[in-house]
PDB file of C-alpha atoms in Angstrom:
ATOM      1  CA  MET R   8      32.249  15.015 -10.823  1.00 50.00           C
ATOM      2  CA  PRO R   9      31.577  11.800  -8.812  1.00 53.00           C
ATOM      3  CA  ASN R  10      29.798   9.060 -10.749  1.00 52.00           C
ATOM      4  CA  HIS R  11      26.585   9.619  -8.760  1.00 82.00           C
ATOM      5  CA  ILE R  12      26.395  13.231 -10.007  1.00 88.00           C
ATOM      6  CA  ASN R  13      25.552  13.832 -13.667  1.00 91.00           C
ATOM      7  CA  GLU R  14      25.431  17.247 -15.288  1.00 92.00           C
ATOM      8  CA  ILE R  15      24.221  18.785 -18.535  1.00 90.00           C
ATOM      9  CA  ARG R  16      25.310  22.327 -19.455  1.00 89.00           C
ATOM     10  CA  LYS R  17      23.808  23.938 -22.554  1.00 85.00           C
ATOM     11  CA  ASN R  18      22.749  27.494 -23.439  1.00 80.00           C
ATOM     12  CA  ASP R  19      23.668  28.886 -20.017  1.00 86.00           C
ATOM     13  CA  PHE R  20      21.368  26.287 -18.469  1.00 89.00           C
ATOM     14  CA  THR R  21      22.525  23.540 -16.095  1.00 92.00           C
ATOM     15  CA  TRP R  22      20.745  20.353 -15.084  1.00 94.00           C
ATOM     16  CA  VAL R  23      22.393  18.432 -12.259  1.00 95.00           C
ATOM     17  CA  SER R  24      21.040  14.976 -11.471  1.00 94.00           C
ATOM     18  CA  VAL R  25      22.210  13.557  -8.140  1.00 94.00           C
ATOM     19  CA  SER R  26      21.557   9.862  -7.546  1.00 90.00           C
ATOM     20  CA  LYS R  27      22.161   8.078  -4.245  1.00 85.00           C
ATOM     21  CA  PRO R  28      23.051  11.386  -2.578  1.00 85.00           C
ATOM     22  CA  VAL R  29      25.738  11.665   0.075  1.00 88.00           C
ATOM     23  CA  LYS R  30      26.200  14.672   2.324  1.00 90.00           C
ATOM     24  CA  SER R  31      29.590  15.728   0.965  1.00 89.00           C
ATOM     25  CA  ALA R  32      28.355  15.806  -2.639  1.00 88.00           C
ATOM     26  CA  LEU R  33      25.202  17.712  -1.709  1.00 92.00           C
ATOM     27  CA  ASN R  34      27.190  20.264   0.266  1.00 92.00           C
ATOM     28  CA  GLN R  35      29.423  20.779  -2.765  1.00 92.00           C
ATOM     29  CA  ILE R  36      26.399  21.434  -4.982  1.00 93.00           C
ATOM     30  CA  GLY R  37      24.853  23.629  -2.292  1.00 93.00           C
ATOM     31  CA  ARG R  38      27.895  25.905  -2.273  1.00 93.00           C
ATOM     32  CA  GLN R  39      28.004  25.996  -6.077  1.00 93.00           C
ATOM     33  CA  PHE R  40      24.356  27.057  -6.479  1.00 94.00           C
ATOM     34  CA  ASN R  41      23.958  28.999  -3.224  1.00 93.00           C
ATOM     35  CA  LEU R  42      21.417  26.602  -1.719  1.00 95.00           C
ATOM     36  CA  ARG R  43      20.215  26.941   1.854  1.00 95.00           C
ATOM     37  CA  PRO R  44      21.809  24.344   4.199  1.00 94.00           C
ATOM     38  CA  GLU R  45      18.439  23.266   5.583  1.00 95.00           C
ATOM     39  CA  ASP R  46      17.188  22.514   2.064  1.00 95.00           C
ATOM     40  CA  VAL R  47      20.321  20.504   1.290  1.00 94.00           C
ATOM     41  CA  GLU R  48      19.913  18.616   4.567  1.00 94.00           C
ATOM     42  CA  ALA R  49      16.298  17.758   3.659  1.00 94.00           C
ATOM     43  CA  CYS R  50      17.557  15.778   0.653  1.00 94.00           C
ATOM     44  CA  LEU R  51      19.117  13.197   2.967  1.00 92.00           C
ATOM     45  CA  PRO R  52      17.196  10.395   4.754  1.00 88.00           C
ATOM     46  CA  PRO R  53      14.688  10.077   6.290  1.00 88.00           C
ATOM     47  CA  LEU R  54      11.915  10.790   3.794  1.00 89.00           C
ATOM     48  CA  GLN R  55      10.325  14.233   3.973  1.00 91.00           C
ATOM     49  CA  ARG R  56       6.716  15.189   3.358  1.00 93.00           C
ATOM     50  CA  PRO R  57       5.854  16.660  -0.078  1.00 95.00           C
ATOM     51  CA  LYS R  58       6.158  20.455  -0.106  1.00 96.00           C
ATOM     52  CA  LEU R  59       7.211  23.496  -2.123  1.00 97.00           C
ATOM     53  CA  ILE R  60       9.257  26.233  -0.433  1.00 95.00           C
ATOM     54  CA  PRO R  61      10.535  29.457  -2.054  1.00 93.00           C
ATOM     55  CA  GLY R  62      14.290  29.920  -1.601  1.00 85.00           C
ATOM     56  CA  PRO R  63      16.477  32.991  -2.151  1.00 86.00           C
ATOM     57  CA  ASN R  64      16.929  32.313  -5.876  1.00 90.00           C
ATOM     58  CA  TYR R  65      15.079  29.041  -6.419  1.00 95.00           C
ATOM     59  CA  LEU R  66      12.079  26.913  -5.498  1.00 96.00           C
ATOM     60  CA  PHE R  67      12.693  23.839  -3.371  1.00 97.00           C
ATOM     61  CA  MET R  68      10.194  21.063  -4.087  1.00 97.00           C
ATOM     62  CA  ILE R  69       9.866  17.613  -2.549  1.00 97.00           C
ATOM     63  CA  LEU R  70       7.645  14.911  -4.042  1.00 97.00           C
ATOM     64  CA  LEU R  71       7.143  11.277  -3.076  1.00 97.00           C
ATOM     65  CA  PHE R  72       6.499   8.553  -5.626  1.00 97.00           C
ATOM     66  CA  PRO R  73       5.607   4.870  -5.313  1.00 96.00           C
ATOM     67  CA  ILE R  74       7.866   2.108  -6.552  1.00 95.00           C
ATOM     68  CA  PHE R  75       6.869  -1.544  -6.808  1.00 93.00           C
ATOM     69  CA  ASN R  76       9.227  -4.022  -5.167  1.00 92.00           C
ATOM     70  CA  ARG R  77       8.975  -7.127  -7.343  1.00 89.00           C
ATOM     71  CA  LYS R  78      10.494  -9.384  -4.681  1.00 90.00           C
ATOM     72  CA  THR R  79       8.149  -8.472  -1.832  1.00 90.00           C
ATOM     73  CA  LYS R  80       5.276  -7.347  -4.114  1.00 90.00           C
ATOM     74  CA  GLU R  81       4.909  -4.279  -1.942  1.00 94.00           C
ATOM     75  CA  ILE R  82       4.681  -0.559  -2.705  1.00 95.00           C
ATOM     76  CA  GLU R  83       7.583   1.427  -1.296  1.00 95.00           C
ATOM     77  CA  SER R  84       8.212   5.168  -1.156  1.00 95.00           C
ATOM     78  CA  THR R  85      10.973   7.097  -2.840  1.00 95.00           C
ATOM     79  CA  GLU R  86      11.693  10.813  -2.613  1.00 96.00           C
ATOM     80  CA  VAL R  87      12.591  13.189  -5.427  1.00 97.00           C
ATOM     81  CA  ASP R  88      13.907  16.653  -4.561  1.00 97.00           C
ATOM     82  CA  PHE R  89      13.937  19.573  -7.000  1.00 97.00           C
ATOM     83  CA  PHE R  90      15.881  22.821  -6.825  1.00 97.00           C
ATOM     84  CA  ILE R  91      14.243  24.988  -9.481  1.00 96.00           C
ATOM     85  CA  GLY R  92      16.160  28.103 -10.547  1.00 94.00           C
ATOM     86  CA  LYS R  93      15.915  30.442 -13.531  1.00 92.00           C
ATOM     87  CA  ASN R  94      18.892  28.883 -15.263  1.00 92.00           C
ATOM     88  CA  PHE R  95      19.367  25.627 -13.395  1.00 94.00           C
ATOM     89  CA  LEU R  96      17.517  22.524 -12.262  1.00 96.00           C
ATOM     90  CA  ILE R  97      18.845  20.108  -9.653  1.00 96.00           C
ATOM     91  CA  THR R  98      17.145  16.751  -9.114  1.00 97.00           C
ATOM     92  CA  VAL R  99      18.082  14.554  -6.164  1.00 96.00           C
ATOM     93  CA  HIS R 100      16.871  10.947  -6.010  1.00 94.00           C
ATOM     94  CA  ASP R 101      17.948   7.446  -4.963  1.00 92.00           C
ATOM     95  CA  ASN R 102      18.259   6.173  -8.555  1.00 90.00           C
ATOM     96  CA  SER R 103      15.297   3.792  -8.188  1.00 89.00           C
ATOM     97  CA  LEU R 104      13.075   5.730 -10.603  1.00 92.00           C
ATOM     98  CA  VAL R 105      13.725   4.775 -14.208  1.00 93.00           C
ATOM     99  CA  PRO R 106      11.898   7.824 -15.705  1.00 94.00           C
ATOM    100  CA  ILE R 107      14.456  10.280 -14.310  1.00 94.00           C
ATOM    101  CA  ARG R 108      17.383   8.330 -15.726  1.00 92.00           C
ATOM    102  CA  GLU R 109      15.701   7.958 -19.114  1.00 93.00           C
ATOM    103  CA  THR R 110      14.758  11.652 -19.293  1.00 93.00           C
ATOM    104  CA  PHE R 111      18.293  12.693 -18.391  1.00 92.00           C
ATOM    105  CA  GLU R 112      19.767  10.420 -21.073  1.00 91.00           C
ATOM    106  CA  GLU R 113      17.280  11.778 -23.620  1.00 91.00           C
ATOM    107  CA  PHE R 114      18.273  15.404 -22.970  1.00 88.00           C
ATOM    108  CA  GLU R 115      21.940  14.470 -22.806  1.00 86.00           C
ATOM    109  CA  LYS R 116      21.725  13.198 -26.386  1.00 86.00           C
ATOM    110  CA  SER R 117      19.488  16.028 -27.614  1.00 81.00           C
ATOM    111  CA  LYS R 118      20.929  18.633 -29.980  1.00 75.00           C
ATOM    112  CA  ASN R 119      17.862  20.868 -29.861  1.00 74.00           C
ATOM    113  CA  ALA R 120      19.064  24.121 -28.293  1.00 61.00           C
ATOM    114  CA  ASN R 121      15.500  25.252 -27.513  1.00 68.00           C
ATOM    115  CA  ALA R 122      14.881  22.159 -25.389  1.00 71.00           C
ATOM    116  CA  PHE R 123      17.106  23.321 -22.548  1.00 80.00           C
ATOM    117  CA  SER R 124      15.224  25.500 -20.097  1.00 87.00           C
ATOM    118  CA  THR R 125      13.941  25.113 -16.567  1.00 90.00           C
ATOM    119  CA  GLY R 126      10.289  24.875 -17.591  1.00 90.00           C
ATOM    120  CA  LYS R 127      10.901  22.413 -20.425  1.00 91.00           C
ATOM    121  CA  ILE R 128      13.047  19.947 -18.477  1.00 92.00           C
ATOM    122  CA  LEU R 129      11.044  20.257 -15.249  1.00 95.00           C
ATOM    123  CA  THR R 130       7.765  19.443 -16.987  1.00 95.00           C
ATOM    124  CA  GLU R 131       9.380  16.555 -18.880  1.00 94.00           C
ATOM    125  CA  VAL R 132      10.679  15.042 -15.641  1.00 96.00           C
ATOM    126  CA  LEU R 133       7.392  15.527 -13.799  1.00 97.00           C
ATOM    127  CA  ASP R 134       5.359  14.194 -16.709  1.00 96.00           C
ATOM    128  CA  SER R 135       7.491  11.042 -16.913  1.00 96.00           C
ATOM    129  CA  LEU R 136       7.169  10.490 -13.152  1.00 97.00           C
ATOM    130  CA  PHE R 137       3.396  10.855 -13.152  1.00 97.00           C
ATOM    131  CA  LYS R 138       3.064   8.592 -16.199  1.00 96.00           C
ATOM    132  CA  TYR R 139       5.216   6.084 -14.319  1.00 96.00           C
ATOM    133  CA  CYS R 140       2.438   5.789 -11.714  1.00 96.00           C
ATOM    134  CA  TYR R 141      -0.190   4.499 -14.158  1.00 96.00           C
ATOM    135  CA  PRO R 142       1.264   0.998 -14.795  1.00 95.00           C
ATOM    136  CA  ILE R 143       1.496   0.491 -11.021  1.00 96.00           C
ATOM    137  CA  LEU R 144      -2.152   1.525 -10.698  1.00 96.00           C
ATOM    138  CA  ILE R 145      -3.149  -0.938 -13.417  1.00 95.00           C
ATOM    139  CA  HIS R 146      -1.163  -3.690 -11.700  1.00 94.00           C
ATOM    140  CA  ILE R 147      -2.900  -2.999  -8.376  1.00 95.00           C
ATOM    141  CA  SER R 148      -6.330  -2.984 -10.063  1.00 95.00           C
ATOM    142  CA  GLN R 149      -5.618  -6.335 -11.702  1.00 95.00           C
ATOM    143  CA  ASP R 150      -4.478  -7.820  -8.392  1.00 95.00           C
ATOM    144  CA  ILE R 151      -7.655  -6.548  -6.721  1.00 95.00           C
ATOM    145  CA  ASP R 152      -9.796  -8.112  -9.470  1.00 95.00           C
ATOM    146  CA  ASN R 153      -7.983 -11.428  -9.008  1.00 94.00           C
ATOM    147  CA  VAL R 154      -8.342 -11.490  -5.236  1.00 93.00           C
ATOM    148  CA  GLU R 155     -12.007 -10.473  -5.494  1.00 92.00           C
ATOM    149  CA  LYS R 156     -12.685 -13.754  -7.297  1.00 92.00           C
ATOM    150  CA  ARG R 157     -11.145 -15.647  -4.365  1.00 90.00           C
ATOM    151  CA  VAL R 158     -12.799 -13.748  -1.529  1.00 88.00           C
ATOM    152  CA  PHE R 159     -14.840 -16.824  -0.493  1.00 87.00           C
ATOM    153  CA  GLU R 160     -11.717 -18.983  -0.043  1.00 85.00           C
ATOM    154  CA  ILE R 161     -11.772 -18.499   3.716  1.00 79.00           C
ATOM    155  CA  HIS R 162      -9.745 -21.683   4.322  1.00 80.00           C
ATOM    156  CA  ASN R 163      -6.825 -20.324   2.273  1.00 83.00           C
ATOM    157  CA  GLN R 164      -4.525 -18.102   4.353  1.00 86.00           C
ATOM    158  CA  LYS R 165      -2.764 -16.921   1.200  1.00 91.00           C
ATOM    159  CA  VAL R 166      -5.936 -15.077   0.173  1.00 91.00           C
ATOM    160  CA  THR R 167      -6.055 -13.286   3.525  1.00 90.00           C
ATOM    161  CA  PHE R 168      -2.398 -12.276   3.232  1.00 93.00           C
ATOM    162  CA  GLU R 169      -2.955 -11.110  -0.368  1.00 94.00           C
ATOM    163  CA  ILE R 170      -5.876  -8.913   0.686  1.00 94.00           C
ATOM    164  CA  MET R 171      -3.791  -7.381   3.474  1.00 94.00           C
ATOM    165  CA  ARG R 172      -0.893  -6.785   1.063  1.00 95.00           C
ATOM    166  CA  LEU R 173      -3.128  -5.000  -1.436  1.00 96.00           C
ATOM    167  CA  LYS R 174      -4.753  -2.957   1.309  1.00 95.00           C
ATOM    168  CA  THR R 175      -1.329  -1.842   2.529  1.00 96.00           C
ATOM    169  CA  ASN R 176      -0.174  -1.079  -1.029  1.00 96.00           C
ATOM    170  CA  VAL R 177      -3.174   1.144  -1.731  1.00 96.00           C
ATOM    171  CA  VAL R 178      -2.670   3.035   1.543  1.00 96.00           C
ATOM    172  CA  GLU R 179       1.046   3.513   0.789  1.00 96.00           C
ATOM    173  CA  PHE R 180       0.309   4.703  -2.760  1.00 97.00           C
ATOM    174  CA  LYS R 181      -2.288   7.190  -1.495  1.00 96.00           C
ATOM    175  CA  SER R 182       0.049   8.583   1.154  1.00 95.00           C
ATOM    176  CA  ASN R 183       2.751   9.125  -1.491  1.00 95.00           C
ATOM    177  CA  THR R 184       0.531  11.015  -3.911  1.00 96.00           C
ATOM    178  CA  ALA R 185      -1.889  12.733  -1.513  1.00 95.00           C
ATOM    179  CA  LEU R 186      -0.221  16.173  -1.741  1.00 96.00           C
ATOM    180  CA  HIS R 187       0.770  16.111  -5.408  1.00 97.00           C
ATOM    181  CA  ASN R 188      -2.190  18.239  -6.467  1.00 97.00           C
ATOM    182  CA  TYR R 189      -1.462  20.861  -3.804  1.00 97.00           C
ATOM    183  CA  VAL R 190       2.263  21.043  -4.617  1.00 97.00           C
ATOM    184  CA  ILE R 191       1.770  21.317  -8.397  1.00 97.00           C
ATOM    185  CA  ASN R 192      -0.872  24.023  -7.940  1.00 96.00           C
ATOM    186  CA  LYS R 193       1.566  25.944  -5.756  1.00 96.00           C
ATOM    187  CA  LEU R 194       4.259  25.440  -8.408  1.00 96.00           C
ATOM    188  CA  ILE R 195       1.958  27.004 -11.017  1.00 94.00           C
ATOM    189  CA  THR R 196       1.413  29.981  -8.704  1.00 94.00           C
ATOM    190  CA  LEU R 197       5.093  30.577  -7.866  1.00 93.00           C
ATOM    191  CA  GLY R 198       6.547  29.415 -11.172  1.00 90.00           C
ATOM    192  CA  PRO R 199       6.465  32.696 -13.163  1.00 88.00           C
ATOM    193  CA  ASN R 200       9.469  33.962 -11.194  1.00 86.00           C
ATOM    194  CA  TYR R 201      11.579  31.034 -12.407  1.00 88.00           C
ATOM    195  CA  PHE R 202      10.208  29.872 -15.755  1.00 87.00           C
ATOM    196  CA  ASN R 203       7.656  30.948 -18.324  1.00 82.00           C
ATOM    197  CA  GLY R 204       5.999  29.862 -21.541  1.00 82.00           C
ATOM    198  CA  LYS R 205       2.410  28.910 -22.311  1.00 85.00           C
ATOM    199  CA  ARG R 206       3.394  25.346 -23.168  1.00 88.00           C
ATOM    200  CA  THR R 207       5.048  24.916 -19.762  1.00 90.00           C
ATOM    201  CA  TYR R 208       1.910  25.982 -17.923  1.00 91.00           C
ATOM    202  CA  ASP R 209      -0.303  23.909 -20.203  1.00 93.00           C
ATOM    203  CA  ARG R 210       1.752  20.876 -19.251  1.00 93.00           C
ATOM    204  CA  LEU R 211       1.626  21.750 -15.556  1.00 95.00           C
ATOM    205  CA  ASN R 212      -2.154  22.039 -15.792  1.00 95.00           C
ATOM    206  CA  GLY R 213      -2.108  18.656 -17.497  1.00 96.00           C
ATOM    207  CA  LEU R 214      -0.232  17.302 -14.477  1.00 96.00           C
ATOM    208  CA  ILE R 215      -3.023  18.621 -12.266  1.00 96.00           C
ATOM    209  CA  GLU R 216      -5.423  16.442 -14.260  1.00 96.00           C
ATOM    210  CA  ASP R 217      -3.043  13.508 -13.788  1.00 96.00           C
ATOM    211  CA  THR R 218      -3.091  14.001 -10.017  1.00 96.00           C
ATOM    212  CA  LYS R 219      -6.906  14.020 -10.057  1.00 96.00           C
ATOM    213  CA  GLU R 220      -7.063  10.894 -12.208  1.00 97.00           C
ATOM    214  CA  ILE R 221      -4.557   9.053 -10.016  1.00 96.00           C
ATOM    215  CA  ARG R 222      -6.437  10.110  -6.897  1.00 96.00           C
ATOM    216  CA  ALA R 223      -9.789   8.984  -8.324  1.00 97.00           C
ATOM    217  CA  SER R 224      -8.338   5.619  -9.309  1.00 96.00           C
ATOM    218  CA  LEU R 225      -6.808   5.162  -5.861  1.00 96.00           C
ATOM    219  CA  ASP R 226     -10.079   6.093  -4.157  1.00 96.00           C
ATOM    220  CA  ASN R 227     -11.881   3.489  -6.256  1.00 96.00           C
ATOM    221  CA  ASN R 228      -9.233   0.852  -5.494  1.00 96.00           C
ATOM    222  CA  SER R 229      -9.364   1.762  -1.823  1.00 95.00           C
ATOM    223  CA  GLU R 230     -13.145   1.359  -1.632  1.00 96.00           C
ATOM    224  CA  THR R 231     -12.967  -1.960  -3.482  1.00 96.00           C
ATOM    225  CA  ILE R 232     -10.195  -3.521  -1.404  1.00 95.00           C
ATOM    226  CA  TYR R 233     -11.816  -2.368   1.850  1.00 94.00           C
ATOM    227  CA  ALA R 234     -15.125  -3.926   0.738  1.00 94.00           C
ATOM    228  CA  ILE R 235     -13.288  -7.159  -0.129  1.00 93.00           C
ATOM    229  CA  PHE R 236     -11.490  -7.060   3.219  1.00 92.00           C
ATOM    230  CA  ASP R 237     -14.750  -6.530   5.140  1.00 92.00           C
ATOM    231  CA  THR R 238     -16.470  -9.344   3.232  1.00 91.00           C
ATOM    232  CA  HIS R 239     -13.572 -11.739   3.783  1.00 89.00           C
ATOM    233  CA  GLN R 240     -13.378 -10.870   7.479  1.00 88.00           C
ATOM    234  CA  SER R 241     -17.141 -11.354   7.855  1.00 89.00           C
ATOM    235  CA  LEU R 242     -16.892 -14.792   6.268  1.00 88.00           C
ATOM    236  CA  ILE R 243     -13.983 -15.750   8.524  1.00 86.00           C
ATOM    237  CA  ASN R 244     -15.890 -14.530  11.601  1.00 87.00           C
ATOM    238  CA  LEU R 245     -18.986 -16.420  10.463  1.00 84.00           C
ATOM    239  CA  ARG R 246     -16.945 -19.605  10.117  1.00 84.00           C
ATOM    240  CA  ALA R 247     -15.333 -19.063  13.525  1.00 82.00           C
ATOM    241  CA  ASN R 248     -18.746 -18.512  15.118  1.00 82.00           C
ATOM    242  CA  GLN R 249     -20.057 -21.677  13.480  1.00 80.00           C
ATOM    243  CA  ILE R 250     -17.105 -23.662  14.828  1.00 81.00           C
ATOM    244  CA  MET R 251     -17.673 -22.259  18.324  1.00 83.00           C
ATOM    245  CA  LYS R 252     -21.371 -23.108  18.111  1.00 79.00           C
ATOM    246  CA  ASN R 253     -20.606 -26.694  17.083  1.00 78.00           C
ATOM    247  CA  LEU R 254     -18.099 -27.035  19.918  1.00 79.00           C
ATOM    248  CA  GLN R 255     -20.648 -25.715  22.419  1.00 79.00           C
ATOM    249  CA  ILE R 256     -23.273 -28.156  21.149  1.00 76.00           C
ATOM    250  CA  PHE R 257     -20.743 -30.967  21.428  1.00 78.00           C
ATOM    251  CA  ALA R 258     -19.929 -29.912  25.008  1.00 78.00           C
ATOM    252  CA  VAL R 259     -23.629 -29.779  25.953  1.00 76.00           C
ATOM    253  CA  ILE R 260     -24.119 -33.305  24.586  1.00 76.00           C
ATOM    254  CA  VAL R 261     -20.990 -34.798  26.140  1.00 78.00           C
ATOM    255  CA  PHE R 262     -21.469 -33.355  29.634  1.00 77.00           C
ATOM    256  CA  PRO R 263     -24.670 -35.259  30.611  1.00 76.00           C
ATOM    257  CA  LEU R 264     -23.275 -38.436  29.040  1.00 74.00           C
ATOM    258  CA  THR R 265     -20.124 -38.077  31.112  1.00 78.00           C
ATOM    259  CA  LEU R 266     -22.223 -37.444  34.224  1.00 73.00           C
ATOM    260  CA  LEU R 267     -24.362 -40.518  33.529  1.00 71.00           C
ATOM    261  CA  ALA R 268     -21.287 -42.676  32.989  1.00 72.00           C
ATOM    262  CA  ALA R 269     -19.789 -41.382  36.241  1.00 74.00           C
ATOM    263  CA  ILE R 270     -22.972 -42.187  38.183  1.00 70.00           C
ATOM    264  CA  PHE R 271     -23.132 -45.741  36.891  1.00 68.00           C
ATOM    265  CA  GLY R 272     -19.442 -46.104  37.653  1.00 68.00           C
ATOM    266  CA  MET R 273     -20.024 -45.475  41.374  1.00 68.00           C
ATOM    267  CA  ASN R 274     -19.324 -48.463  43.652  1.00 62.00           C
ATOM    268  CA  THR R 275     -22.865 -48.885  45.031  1.00 61.00           C
ATOM    269  CA  LEU R 276     -23.579 -52.512  44.108  1.00 57.00           C
ATOM    270  CA  GLY R 277     -26.779 -52.944  46.075  1.00 59.00           C
ATOM    271  CA  SER R 278     -28.721 -49.980  44.730  1.00 62.00           C
ATOM    272  CA  MET R 279     -27.279 -49.418  41.249  1.00 65.00           C
ATOM    273  CA  PRO R 280     -29.868 -50.290  38.546  1.00 68.00           C
ATOM    274  CA  PHE R 281     -28.887 -52.654  35.734  1.00 64.00           C
ATOM    275  CA  HIS R 282     -25.695 -53.524  37.618  1.00 65.00           C
ATOM    276  CA  SER R 283     -26.541 -57.233  37.853  1.00 68.00           C
ATOM    277  CA  HIS R 284     -28.547 -57.360  34.648  1.00 66.00           C
ATOM    278  CA  PRO R 285     -26.893 -59.494  31.942  1.00 72.00           C
ATOM    279  CA  TYR R 286     -27.506 -56.745  29.387  1.00 68.00           C
ATOM    280  CA  GLY R 287     -26.879 -53.852  31.771  1.00 66.00           C
ATOM    281  CA  PHE R 288     -24.052 -52.340  29.721  1.00 69.00           C
ATOM    282  CA  TRP R 289     -26.108 -52.321  26.539  1.00 75.00           C
ATOM    283  CA  ILE R 290     -29.126 -50.867  28.321  1.00 73.00           C
ATOM    284  CA  ILE R 291     -27.039 -48.002  29.693  1.00 74.00           C
ATOM    285  CA  ALA R 292     -25.389 -47.470  26.269  1.00 77.00           C
ATOM    286  CA  ALA R 293     -28.844 -47.382  24.653  1.00 81.00           C
ATOM    287  CA  ILE R 294     -30.030 -44.797  27.193  1.00 76.00           C
ATOM    288  CA  MET R 295     -26.999 -42.615  26.451  1.00 76.00           C
ATOM    289  CA  LEU R 296     -27.474 -43.002  22.693  1.00 81.00           C
ATOM    290  CA  CYS R 297     -31.162 -42.108  22.907  1.00 83.00           C
ATOM    291  CA  GLY R 298     -30.299 -39.086  25.030  1.00 77.00           C
ATOM    292  CA  THR R 299     -27.766 -37.972  22.422  1.00 79.00           C
ATOM    293  CA  PHE R 300     -30.273 -38.256  19.579  1.00 82.00           C
ATOM    294  CA  ALA R 301     -32.935 -36.492  21.657  1.00 80.00           C
ATOM    295  CA  MET R 302     -30.635 -33.525  22.269  1.00 79.00           C
ATOM    296  CA  LEU R 303     -29.630 -33.400  18.586  1.00 78.00           C
ATOM    297  CA  LEU R 304     -33.291 -33.377  17.543  1.00 82.00           C
ATOM    298  CA  PHE R 305     -33.992 -30.622  20.063  1.00 77.00           C
ATOM    299  CA  PHE R 306     -31.115 -28.521  18.763  1.00 74.00           C
ATOM    300  CA  LYS R 307     -32.293 -29.093  15.202  1.00 78.00           C
ATOM    301  CA  TRP R 308     -35.843 -28.101  16.105  1.00 78.00           C
ATOM    302  CA  ARG R 309     -34.547 -24.915  17.706  1.00 71.00           C
ATOM    303  CA  LYS R 310     -32.398 -24.308  14.591  1.00 73.00           C
ATOM    304  CA  TRP R 311     -29.272 -23.997  16.680  1.00 67.00           C
ATOM    305  CA  TYR R 312     -27.233 -25.800  14.036  1.00 66.00           C
TER     306      TYR R 312
END
């Protein structure tokens, strides 16, 4: 098989892991396992919404998971597709999720014959993917705690950009995992036709608890980052309003002084006061200075600044 398709065959059970899927390879697998063309097509870009659809001899499940881009420090989405049959499991992914690769390698090396069944491998893969979400959640929580301490640094644009990045990351994470609970519950309902075993359903119920815990953590992070964002925006708006107020006060002070200077600059030598006085310039400057201080005192008394 091509190097982007890996396969394990044991005890009449087959697990096919397709990484970086291309249409030709998926069509080949579709013919081999009698998969519906529309389901095969859904494994190709763009990303699909999470769902679980019964097929003729399998369940077709799509889940989205977050991945953290260390270069951009942003949460991105990746899709994992599952074809769940009685004696086969097909996983399709873009090879960005380490848990799938590690789980495949673990089963590839395993010599335990009882380990190879649809329910066993499916729950192992799902469990590893959900556990993979927790370190990202912790990382986001730590980043939120750090930026919360800097919320009053309204002069630092980096803080504003960091708050926006975290806000976007939380929204992206929530959109990825929003339907996990619904899909896993539906899997529990439809699963008996394709796999069985009390341990399998115990683990699936455990995944339901994981979805609730992840959702609760995301809701808490969302409320916190939105509160931080609102506080930071309020402080920025307050500073902007203060700057505008100071500029308006400055304009109110400068305008009459400019008018006074323009009047005394008029070429009316006979009637212009202080024009021939030896200290005329200083008298006019003193009048302007006194007017400035008078307006400042008035503004202060009115508590306008």
